[in-house]
PDB file of C-alpha atoms (C1' of nucleotides) in Angstrom:
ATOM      1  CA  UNK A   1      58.401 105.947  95.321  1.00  0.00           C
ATOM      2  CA  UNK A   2      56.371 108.756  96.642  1.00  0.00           C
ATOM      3  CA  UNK A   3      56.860 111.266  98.549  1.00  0.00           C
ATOM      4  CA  UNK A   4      58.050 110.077 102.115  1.00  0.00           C
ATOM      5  CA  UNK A   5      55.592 110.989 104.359  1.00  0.00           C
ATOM      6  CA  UNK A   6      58.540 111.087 107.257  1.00  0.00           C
ATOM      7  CA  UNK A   7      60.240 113.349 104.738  1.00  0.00           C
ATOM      8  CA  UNK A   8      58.698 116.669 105.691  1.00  0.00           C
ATOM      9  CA  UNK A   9      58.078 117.503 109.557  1.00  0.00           C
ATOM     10  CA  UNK A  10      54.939 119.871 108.613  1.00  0.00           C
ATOM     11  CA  UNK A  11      53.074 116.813 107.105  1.00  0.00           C
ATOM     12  CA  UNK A  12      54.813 114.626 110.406  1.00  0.00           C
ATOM     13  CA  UNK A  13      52.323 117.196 112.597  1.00  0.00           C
ATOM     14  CA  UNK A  14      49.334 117.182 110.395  1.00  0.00           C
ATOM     15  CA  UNK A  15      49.396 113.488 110.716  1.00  0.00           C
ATOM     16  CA  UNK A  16      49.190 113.290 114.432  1.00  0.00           C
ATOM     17  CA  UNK A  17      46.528 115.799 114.555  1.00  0.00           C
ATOM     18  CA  UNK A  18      44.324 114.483 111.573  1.00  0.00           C
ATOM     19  CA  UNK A  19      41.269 113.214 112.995  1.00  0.00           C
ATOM     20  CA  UNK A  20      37.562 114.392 113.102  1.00  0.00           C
ATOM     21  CA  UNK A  21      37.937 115.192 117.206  1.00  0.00           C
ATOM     22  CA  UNK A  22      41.413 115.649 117.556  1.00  0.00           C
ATOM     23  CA  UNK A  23      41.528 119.739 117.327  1.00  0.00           C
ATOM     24  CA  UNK A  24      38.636 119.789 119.689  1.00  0.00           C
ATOM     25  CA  UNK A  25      39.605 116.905 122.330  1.00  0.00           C
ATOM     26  CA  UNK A  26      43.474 119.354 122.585  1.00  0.00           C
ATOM     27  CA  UNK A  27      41.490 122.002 123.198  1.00  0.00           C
ATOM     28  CA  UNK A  28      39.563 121.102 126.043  1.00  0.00           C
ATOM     29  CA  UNK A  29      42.394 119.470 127.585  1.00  0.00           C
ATOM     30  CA  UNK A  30      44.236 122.963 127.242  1.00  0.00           C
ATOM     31  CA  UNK A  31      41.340 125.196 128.256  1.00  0.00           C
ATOM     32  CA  UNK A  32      40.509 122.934 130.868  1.00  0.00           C
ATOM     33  CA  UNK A  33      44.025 122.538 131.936  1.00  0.00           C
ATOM     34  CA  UNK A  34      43.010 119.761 134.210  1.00  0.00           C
ATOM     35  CA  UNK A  35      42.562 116.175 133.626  1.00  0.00           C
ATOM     36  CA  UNK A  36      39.667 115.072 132.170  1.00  0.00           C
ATOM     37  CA  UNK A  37      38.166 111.916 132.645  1.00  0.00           C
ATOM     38  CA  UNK A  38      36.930 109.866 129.822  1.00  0.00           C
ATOM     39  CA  UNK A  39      32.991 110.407 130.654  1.00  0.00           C
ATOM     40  CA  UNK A  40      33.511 114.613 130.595  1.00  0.00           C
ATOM     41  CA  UNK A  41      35.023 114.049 127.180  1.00  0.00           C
ATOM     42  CA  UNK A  42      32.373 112.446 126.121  1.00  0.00           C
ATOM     43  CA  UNK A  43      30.073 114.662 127.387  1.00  0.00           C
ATOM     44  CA  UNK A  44      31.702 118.142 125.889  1.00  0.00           C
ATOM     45  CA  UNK A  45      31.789 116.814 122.749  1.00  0.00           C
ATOM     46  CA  UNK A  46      28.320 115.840 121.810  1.00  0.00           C
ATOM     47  CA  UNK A  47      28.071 114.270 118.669  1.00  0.00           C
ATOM     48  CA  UNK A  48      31.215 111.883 119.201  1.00  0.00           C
ATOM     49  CA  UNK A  49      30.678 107.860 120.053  1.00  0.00           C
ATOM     50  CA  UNK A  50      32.388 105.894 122.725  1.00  0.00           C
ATOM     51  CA  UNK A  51      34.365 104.081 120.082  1.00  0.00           C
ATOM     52  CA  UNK A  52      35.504 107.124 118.468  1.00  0.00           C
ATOM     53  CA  UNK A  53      36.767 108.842 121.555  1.00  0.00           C
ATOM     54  CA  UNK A  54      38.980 105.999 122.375  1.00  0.00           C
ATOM     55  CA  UNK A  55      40.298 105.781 119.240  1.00  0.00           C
ATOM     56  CA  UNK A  56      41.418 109.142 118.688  1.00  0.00           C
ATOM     57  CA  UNK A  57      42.893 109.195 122.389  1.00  0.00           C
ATOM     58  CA  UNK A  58      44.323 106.262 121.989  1.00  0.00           C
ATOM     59  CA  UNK A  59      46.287 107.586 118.883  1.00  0.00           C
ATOM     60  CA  UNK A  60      46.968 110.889 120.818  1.00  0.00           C
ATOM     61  CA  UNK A  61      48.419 108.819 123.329  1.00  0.00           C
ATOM     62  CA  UNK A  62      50.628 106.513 120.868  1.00  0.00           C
ATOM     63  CA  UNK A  63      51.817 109.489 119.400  1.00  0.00           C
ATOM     64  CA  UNK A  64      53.037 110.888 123.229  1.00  0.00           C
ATOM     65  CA  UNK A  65      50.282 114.091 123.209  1.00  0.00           C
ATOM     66  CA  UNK A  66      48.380 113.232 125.495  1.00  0.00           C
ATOM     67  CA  UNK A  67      48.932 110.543 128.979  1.00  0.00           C
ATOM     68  CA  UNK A  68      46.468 108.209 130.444  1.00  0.00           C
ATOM     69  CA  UNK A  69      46.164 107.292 133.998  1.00  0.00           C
ATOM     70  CA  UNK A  70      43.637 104.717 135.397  1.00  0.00           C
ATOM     71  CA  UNK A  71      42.494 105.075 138.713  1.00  0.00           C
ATOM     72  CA  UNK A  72      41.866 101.306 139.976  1.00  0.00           C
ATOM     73  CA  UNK A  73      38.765 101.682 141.896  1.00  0.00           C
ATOM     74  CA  UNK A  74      35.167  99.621 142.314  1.00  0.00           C
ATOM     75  CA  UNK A  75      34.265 102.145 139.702  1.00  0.00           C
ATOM     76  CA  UNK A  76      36.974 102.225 137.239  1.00  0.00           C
ATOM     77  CA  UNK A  77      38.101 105.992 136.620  1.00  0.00           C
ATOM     78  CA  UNK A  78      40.792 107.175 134.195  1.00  0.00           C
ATOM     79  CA  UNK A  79      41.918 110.225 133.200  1.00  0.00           C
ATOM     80  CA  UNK A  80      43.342 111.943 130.193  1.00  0.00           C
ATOM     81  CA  UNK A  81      45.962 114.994 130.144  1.00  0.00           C
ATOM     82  CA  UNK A  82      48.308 117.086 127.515  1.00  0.00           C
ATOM     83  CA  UNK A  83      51.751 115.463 128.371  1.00  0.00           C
ATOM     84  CA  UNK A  84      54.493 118.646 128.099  1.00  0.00           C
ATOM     85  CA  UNK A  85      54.641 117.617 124.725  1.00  0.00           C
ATOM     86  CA  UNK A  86      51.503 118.225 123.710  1.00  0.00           C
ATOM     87  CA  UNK A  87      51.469 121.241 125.425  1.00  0.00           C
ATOM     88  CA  UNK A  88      54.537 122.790 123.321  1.00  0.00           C
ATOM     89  CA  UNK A  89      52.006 122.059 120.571  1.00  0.00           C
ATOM     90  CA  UNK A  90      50.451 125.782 121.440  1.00  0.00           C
ATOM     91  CA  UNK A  91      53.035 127.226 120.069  1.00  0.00           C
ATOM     92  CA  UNK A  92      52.043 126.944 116.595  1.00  0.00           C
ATOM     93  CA  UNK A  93      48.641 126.141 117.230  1.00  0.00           C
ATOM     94  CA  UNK A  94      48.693 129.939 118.596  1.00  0.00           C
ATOM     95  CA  UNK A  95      50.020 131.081 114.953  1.00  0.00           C
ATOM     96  CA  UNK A  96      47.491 129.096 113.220  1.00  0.00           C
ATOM     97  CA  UNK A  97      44.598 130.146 114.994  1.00  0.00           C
ATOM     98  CA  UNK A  98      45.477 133.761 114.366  1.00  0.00           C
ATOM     99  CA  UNK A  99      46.176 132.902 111.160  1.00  0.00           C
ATOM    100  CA  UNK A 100      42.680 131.039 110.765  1.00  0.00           C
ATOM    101  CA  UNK A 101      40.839 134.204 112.291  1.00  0.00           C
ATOM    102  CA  UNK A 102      42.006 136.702 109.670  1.00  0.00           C
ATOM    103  CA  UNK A 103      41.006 134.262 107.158  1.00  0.00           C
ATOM    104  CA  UNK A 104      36.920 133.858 108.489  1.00  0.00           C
ATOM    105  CA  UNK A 105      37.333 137.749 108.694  1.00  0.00           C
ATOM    106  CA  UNK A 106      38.125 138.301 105.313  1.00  0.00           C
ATOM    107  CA  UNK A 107      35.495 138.081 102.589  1.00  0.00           C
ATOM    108  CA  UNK A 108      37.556 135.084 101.436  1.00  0.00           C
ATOM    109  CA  UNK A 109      34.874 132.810 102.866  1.00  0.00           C
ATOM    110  CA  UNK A 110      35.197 130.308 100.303  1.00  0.00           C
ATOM    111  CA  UNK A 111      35.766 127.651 103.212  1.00  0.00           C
ATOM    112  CA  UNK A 112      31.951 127.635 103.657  1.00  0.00           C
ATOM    113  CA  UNK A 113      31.950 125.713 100.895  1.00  0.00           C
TER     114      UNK A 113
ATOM    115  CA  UNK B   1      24.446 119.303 116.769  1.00  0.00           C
ATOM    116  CA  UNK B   2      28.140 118.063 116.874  1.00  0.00           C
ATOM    117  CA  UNK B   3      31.192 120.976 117.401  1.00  0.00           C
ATOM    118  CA  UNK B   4      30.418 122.943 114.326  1.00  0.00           C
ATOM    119  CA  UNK B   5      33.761 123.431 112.129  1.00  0.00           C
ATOM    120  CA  UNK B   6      33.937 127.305 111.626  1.00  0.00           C
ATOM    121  CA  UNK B   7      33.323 127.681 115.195  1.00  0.00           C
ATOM    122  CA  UNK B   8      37.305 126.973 115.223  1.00  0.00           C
ATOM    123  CA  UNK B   9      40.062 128.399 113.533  1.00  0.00           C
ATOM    124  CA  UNK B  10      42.891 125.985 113.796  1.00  0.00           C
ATOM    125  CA  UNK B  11      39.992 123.372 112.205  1.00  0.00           C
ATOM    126  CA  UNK B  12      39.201 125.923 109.296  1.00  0.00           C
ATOM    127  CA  UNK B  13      43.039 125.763 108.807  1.00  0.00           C
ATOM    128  CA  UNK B  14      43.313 122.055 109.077  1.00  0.00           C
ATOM    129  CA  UNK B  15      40.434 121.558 106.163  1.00  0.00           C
ATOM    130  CA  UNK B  16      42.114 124.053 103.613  1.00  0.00           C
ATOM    131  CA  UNK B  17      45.257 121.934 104.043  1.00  0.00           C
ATOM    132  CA  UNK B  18      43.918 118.778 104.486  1.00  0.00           C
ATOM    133  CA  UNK B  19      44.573 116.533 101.198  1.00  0.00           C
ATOM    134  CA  UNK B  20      47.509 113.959 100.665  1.00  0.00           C
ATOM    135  CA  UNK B  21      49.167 116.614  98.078  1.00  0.00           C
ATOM    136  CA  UNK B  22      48.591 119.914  99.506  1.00  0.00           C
ATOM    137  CA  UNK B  23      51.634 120.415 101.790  1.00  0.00           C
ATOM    138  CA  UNK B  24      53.533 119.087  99.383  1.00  0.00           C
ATOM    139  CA  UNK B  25      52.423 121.450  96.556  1.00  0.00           C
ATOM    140  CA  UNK B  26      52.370 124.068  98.578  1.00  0.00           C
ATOM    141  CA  UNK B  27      56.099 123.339  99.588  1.00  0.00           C
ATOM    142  CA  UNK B  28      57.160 123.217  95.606  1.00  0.00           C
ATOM    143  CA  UNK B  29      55.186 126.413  94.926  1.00  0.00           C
ATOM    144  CA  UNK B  30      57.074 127.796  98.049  1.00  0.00           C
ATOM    145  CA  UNK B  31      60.359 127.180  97.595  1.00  0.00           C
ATOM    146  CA  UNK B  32      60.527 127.810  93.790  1.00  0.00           C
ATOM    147  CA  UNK B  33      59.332 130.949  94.517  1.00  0.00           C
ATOM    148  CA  UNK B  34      57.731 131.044  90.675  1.00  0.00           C
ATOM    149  CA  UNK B  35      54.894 130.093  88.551  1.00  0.00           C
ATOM    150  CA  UNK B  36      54.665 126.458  88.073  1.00  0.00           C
ATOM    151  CA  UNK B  37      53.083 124.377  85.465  1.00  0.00           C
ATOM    152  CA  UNK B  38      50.804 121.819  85.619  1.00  0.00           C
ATOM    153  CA  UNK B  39      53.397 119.492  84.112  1.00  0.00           C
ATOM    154  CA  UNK B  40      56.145 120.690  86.618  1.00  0.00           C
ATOM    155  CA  UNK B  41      53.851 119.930  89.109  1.00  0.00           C
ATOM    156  CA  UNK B  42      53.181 116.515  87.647  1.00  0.00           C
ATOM    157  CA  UNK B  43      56.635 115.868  87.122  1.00  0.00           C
ATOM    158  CA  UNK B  44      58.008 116.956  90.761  1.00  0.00           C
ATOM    159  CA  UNK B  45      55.395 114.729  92.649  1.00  0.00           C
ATOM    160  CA  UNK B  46      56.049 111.633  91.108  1.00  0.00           C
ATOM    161  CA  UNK B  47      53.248 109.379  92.316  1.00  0.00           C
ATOM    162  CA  UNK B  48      50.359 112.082  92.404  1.00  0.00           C
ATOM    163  CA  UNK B  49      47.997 111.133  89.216  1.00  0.00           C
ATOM    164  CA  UNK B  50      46.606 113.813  87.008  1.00  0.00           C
ATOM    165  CA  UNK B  51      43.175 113.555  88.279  1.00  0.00           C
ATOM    166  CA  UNK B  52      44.371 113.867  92.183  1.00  0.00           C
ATOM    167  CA  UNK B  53      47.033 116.884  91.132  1.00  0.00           C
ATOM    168  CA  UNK B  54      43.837 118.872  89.544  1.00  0.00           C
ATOM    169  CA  UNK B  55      41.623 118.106  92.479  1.00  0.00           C
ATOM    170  CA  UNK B  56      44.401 119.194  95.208  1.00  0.00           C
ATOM    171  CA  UNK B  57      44.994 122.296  92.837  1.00  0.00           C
ATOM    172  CA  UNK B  58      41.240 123.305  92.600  1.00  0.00           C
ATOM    173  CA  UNK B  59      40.568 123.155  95.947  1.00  0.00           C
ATOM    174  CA  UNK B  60      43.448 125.303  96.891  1.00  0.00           C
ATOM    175  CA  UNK B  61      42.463 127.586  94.124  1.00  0.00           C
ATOM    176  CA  UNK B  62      38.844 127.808  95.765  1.00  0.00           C
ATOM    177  CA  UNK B  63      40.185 128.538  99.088  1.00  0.00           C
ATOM    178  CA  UNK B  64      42.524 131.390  98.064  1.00  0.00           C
ATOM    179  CA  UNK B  65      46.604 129.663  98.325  1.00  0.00           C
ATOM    180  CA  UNK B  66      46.860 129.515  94.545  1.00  0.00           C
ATOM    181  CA  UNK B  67      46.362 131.055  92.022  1.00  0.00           C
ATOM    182  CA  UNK B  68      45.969 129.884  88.163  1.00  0.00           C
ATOM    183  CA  UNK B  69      46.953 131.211  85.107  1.00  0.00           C
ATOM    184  CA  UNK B  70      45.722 130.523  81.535  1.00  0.00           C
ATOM    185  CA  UNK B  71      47.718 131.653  78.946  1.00  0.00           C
ATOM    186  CA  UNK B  72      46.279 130.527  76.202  1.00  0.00           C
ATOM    187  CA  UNK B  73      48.472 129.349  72.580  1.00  0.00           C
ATOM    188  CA  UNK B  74      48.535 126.704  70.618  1.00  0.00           C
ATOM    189  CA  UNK B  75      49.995 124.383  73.370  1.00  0.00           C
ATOM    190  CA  UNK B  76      48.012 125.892  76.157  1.00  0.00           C
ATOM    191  CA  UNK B  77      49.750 126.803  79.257  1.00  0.00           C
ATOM    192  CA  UNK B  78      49.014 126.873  82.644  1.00  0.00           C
ATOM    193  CA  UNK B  79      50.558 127.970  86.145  1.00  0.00           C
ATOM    194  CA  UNK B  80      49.839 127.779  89.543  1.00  0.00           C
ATOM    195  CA  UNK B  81      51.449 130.066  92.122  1.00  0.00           C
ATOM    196  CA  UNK B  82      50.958 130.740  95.254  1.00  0.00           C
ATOM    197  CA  UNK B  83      48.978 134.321  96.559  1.00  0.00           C
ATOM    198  CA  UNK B  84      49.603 136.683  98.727  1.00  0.00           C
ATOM    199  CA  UNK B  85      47.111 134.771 101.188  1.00  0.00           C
ATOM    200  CA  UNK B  86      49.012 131.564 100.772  1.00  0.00           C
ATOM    201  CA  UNK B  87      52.436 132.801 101.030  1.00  0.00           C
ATOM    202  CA  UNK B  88      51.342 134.409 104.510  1.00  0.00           C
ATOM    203  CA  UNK B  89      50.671 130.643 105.757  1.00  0.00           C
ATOM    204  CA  UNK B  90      54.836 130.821 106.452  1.00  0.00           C
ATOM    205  CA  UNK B  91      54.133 131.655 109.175  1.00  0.00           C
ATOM    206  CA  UNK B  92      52.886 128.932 111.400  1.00  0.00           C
ATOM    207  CA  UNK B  93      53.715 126.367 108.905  1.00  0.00           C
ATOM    208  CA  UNK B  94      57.618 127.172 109.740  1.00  0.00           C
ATOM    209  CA  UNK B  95      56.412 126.798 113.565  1.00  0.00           C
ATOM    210  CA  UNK B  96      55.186 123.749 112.512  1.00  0.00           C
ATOM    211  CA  UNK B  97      58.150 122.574 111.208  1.00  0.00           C
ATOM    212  CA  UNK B  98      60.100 123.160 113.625  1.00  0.00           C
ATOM    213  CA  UNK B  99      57.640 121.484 115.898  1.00  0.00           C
ATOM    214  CA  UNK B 100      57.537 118.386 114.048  1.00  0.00           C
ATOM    215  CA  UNK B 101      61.880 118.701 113.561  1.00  0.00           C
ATOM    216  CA  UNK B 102      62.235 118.214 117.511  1.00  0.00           C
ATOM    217  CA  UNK B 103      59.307 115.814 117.533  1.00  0.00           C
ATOM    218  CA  UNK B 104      61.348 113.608 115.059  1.00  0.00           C
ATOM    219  CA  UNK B 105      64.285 113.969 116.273  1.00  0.00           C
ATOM    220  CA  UNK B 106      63.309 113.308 120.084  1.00  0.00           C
ATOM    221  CA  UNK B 107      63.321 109.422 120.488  1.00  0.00           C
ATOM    222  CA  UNK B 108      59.565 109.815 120.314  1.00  0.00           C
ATOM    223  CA  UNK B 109      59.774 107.972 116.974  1.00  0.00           C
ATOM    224  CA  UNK B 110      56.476 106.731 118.271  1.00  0.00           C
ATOM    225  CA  UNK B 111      54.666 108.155 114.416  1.00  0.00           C
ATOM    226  CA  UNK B 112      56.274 105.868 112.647  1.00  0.00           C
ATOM    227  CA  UNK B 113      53.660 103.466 113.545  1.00  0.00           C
TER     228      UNK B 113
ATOM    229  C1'  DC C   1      49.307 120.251  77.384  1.00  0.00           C
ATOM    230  C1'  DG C   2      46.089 120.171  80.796  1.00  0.00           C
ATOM    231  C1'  DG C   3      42.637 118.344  81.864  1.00  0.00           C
ATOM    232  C1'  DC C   4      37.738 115.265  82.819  1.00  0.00           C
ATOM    233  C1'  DA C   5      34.941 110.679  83.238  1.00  0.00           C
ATOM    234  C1'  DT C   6      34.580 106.181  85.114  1.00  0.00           C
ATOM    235  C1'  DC C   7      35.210 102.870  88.150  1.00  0.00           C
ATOM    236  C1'  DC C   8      37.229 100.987  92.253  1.00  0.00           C
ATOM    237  C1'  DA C   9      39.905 100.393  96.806  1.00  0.00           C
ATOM    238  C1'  DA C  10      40.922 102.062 101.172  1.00  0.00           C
ATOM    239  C1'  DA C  11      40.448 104.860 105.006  1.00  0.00           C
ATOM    240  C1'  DG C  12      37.760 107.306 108.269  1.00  0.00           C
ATOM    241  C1'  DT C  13      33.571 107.882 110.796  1.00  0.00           C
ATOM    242  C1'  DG C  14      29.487 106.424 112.996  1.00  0.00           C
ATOM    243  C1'  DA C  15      25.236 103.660 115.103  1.00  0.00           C
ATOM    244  C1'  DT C  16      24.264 100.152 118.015  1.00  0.00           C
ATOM    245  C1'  DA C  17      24.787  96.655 121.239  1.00  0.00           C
ATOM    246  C1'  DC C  18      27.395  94.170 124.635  1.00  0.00           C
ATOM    247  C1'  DT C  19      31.008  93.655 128.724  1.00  0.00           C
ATOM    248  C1'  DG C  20      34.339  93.398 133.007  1.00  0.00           C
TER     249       DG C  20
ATOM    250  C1'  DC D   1      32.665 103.703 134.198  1.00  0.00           C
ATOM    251  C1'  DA D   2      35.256 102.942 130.423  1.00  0.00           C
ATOM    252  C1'  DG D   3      35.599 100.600 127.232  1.00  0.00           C
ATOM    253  C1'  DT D   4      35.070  96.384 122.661  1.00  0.00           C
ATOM    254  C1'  DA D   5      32.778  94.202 118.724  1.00  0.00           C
ATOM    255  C1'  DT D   6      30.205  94.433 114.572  1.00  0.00           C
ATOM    256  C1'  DC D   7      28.459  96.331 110.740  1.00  0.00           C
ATOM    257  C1'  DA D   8      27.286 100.154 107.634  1.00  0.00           C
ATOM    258  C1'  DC D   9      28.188 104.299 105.400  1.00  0.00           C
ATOM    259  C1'  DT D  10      30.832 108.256 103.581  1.00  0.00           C
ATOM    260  C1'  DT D  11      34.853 110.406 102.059  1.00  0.00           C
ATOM    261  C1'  DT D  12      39.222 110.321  99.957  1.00  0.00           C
ATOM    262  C1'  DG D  13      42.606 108.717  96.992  1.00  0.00           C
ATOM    263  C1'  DG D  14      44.006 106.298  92.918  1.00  0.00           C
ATOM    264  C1'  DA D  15      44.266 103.561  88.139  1.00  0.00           C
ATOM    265  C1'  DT D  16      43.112 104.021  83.651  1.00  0.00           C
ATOM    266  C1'  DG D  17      41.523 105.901  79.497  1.00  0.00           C
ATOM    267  C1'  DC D  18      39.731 109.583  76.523  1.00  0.00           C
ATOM    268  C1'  DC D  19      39.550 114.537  74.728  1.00  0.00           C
ATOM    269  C1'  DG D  20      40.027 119.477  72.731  1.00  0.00           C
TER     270       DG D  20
END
DNA sequence: CGGCATCCAAAGTGATACTG
DNA sequence: CAGTATCACTTTGGATGCCG
């Protein structure tokens, strides 16, 4: 058999953030550090679709990142938010963005492409 | 235009990692602490096929976390190893783990699927 | 030994239209 | 407003075989 995914917490994480939108949807959600309704989701990120968004929240939300709430109303209104465990995320998020940073800085642009 | 990558560090990370095999390598390379050879490789990551091991391996090469060395004989010879730049990614990838250790271990088994 | 070429399957992403 | 449904396309991973 191969590898077991489950075997190795690092590849555990990368699974539950792998996702075109994922990286970008946390990071509103942190910087906002509100709840943000569907519709301002959809507008910050511009180049995402409707069935996209609720895709990759829904899987955020399976995997206990983020929480849903719907607000019953004549207009239907529902919000999205970093549950505490998504929020302990940062932590190494933090680390990798510095880590990311120093990497763009160097000439070791290769990532361009 | 949609959320360009660069504009984000943790994504940057996230691509240079991103590839079934790459953790994986990278966690061989790691904790041998030496050169490996292709075949080691090959050997250690028993259902990666040749053509997916020299993929995950050139990309990594291009993005500066390996390194490879020809040393050239009648059999020719060949080994990976980690750089300097790649051995620094420690650093959040053992906040990672320890992320994704709690995550498991919390009866948020939810990634399992 | 350490690859590359070919071909194929599966997953991920997206455009568009429709709905309670 | 906050979604589904359908279909198309692109990217990634893999099986297999050949080569210097």
């Amino acid at each position: 058999m191969p590898v077991q995914l489950n075997d190795c917490p690092v590849e555990v994480v990368f699974a539950i953030l792998s996702g075109r939108w994922k990286i970008p949807i946390y990071r509103y959600l942190y910087k906002t550090n509100e709840p943000a309704r569907y519709s301002a989701l959809l507008r910050h990120l511009p180049a995402i679709s409707k069935k996209i968004l609720t895709e990759q929240l829904r899987e955020l939300e399976h995997d206990g990142i983020i929480e849903r709430n719907l607000y019953p109303d004549a207009r239907p209104r529902v919000e999205y938010r970093l549950t505490s465990y998504g929020l302990s995320m940062i932590e190494f998020l933090d680390k990798m963005s510095e880590w990311g940073e120093k990497y763009i800085q160097s000439n070791n642009s290769h990532f361009q492409k």
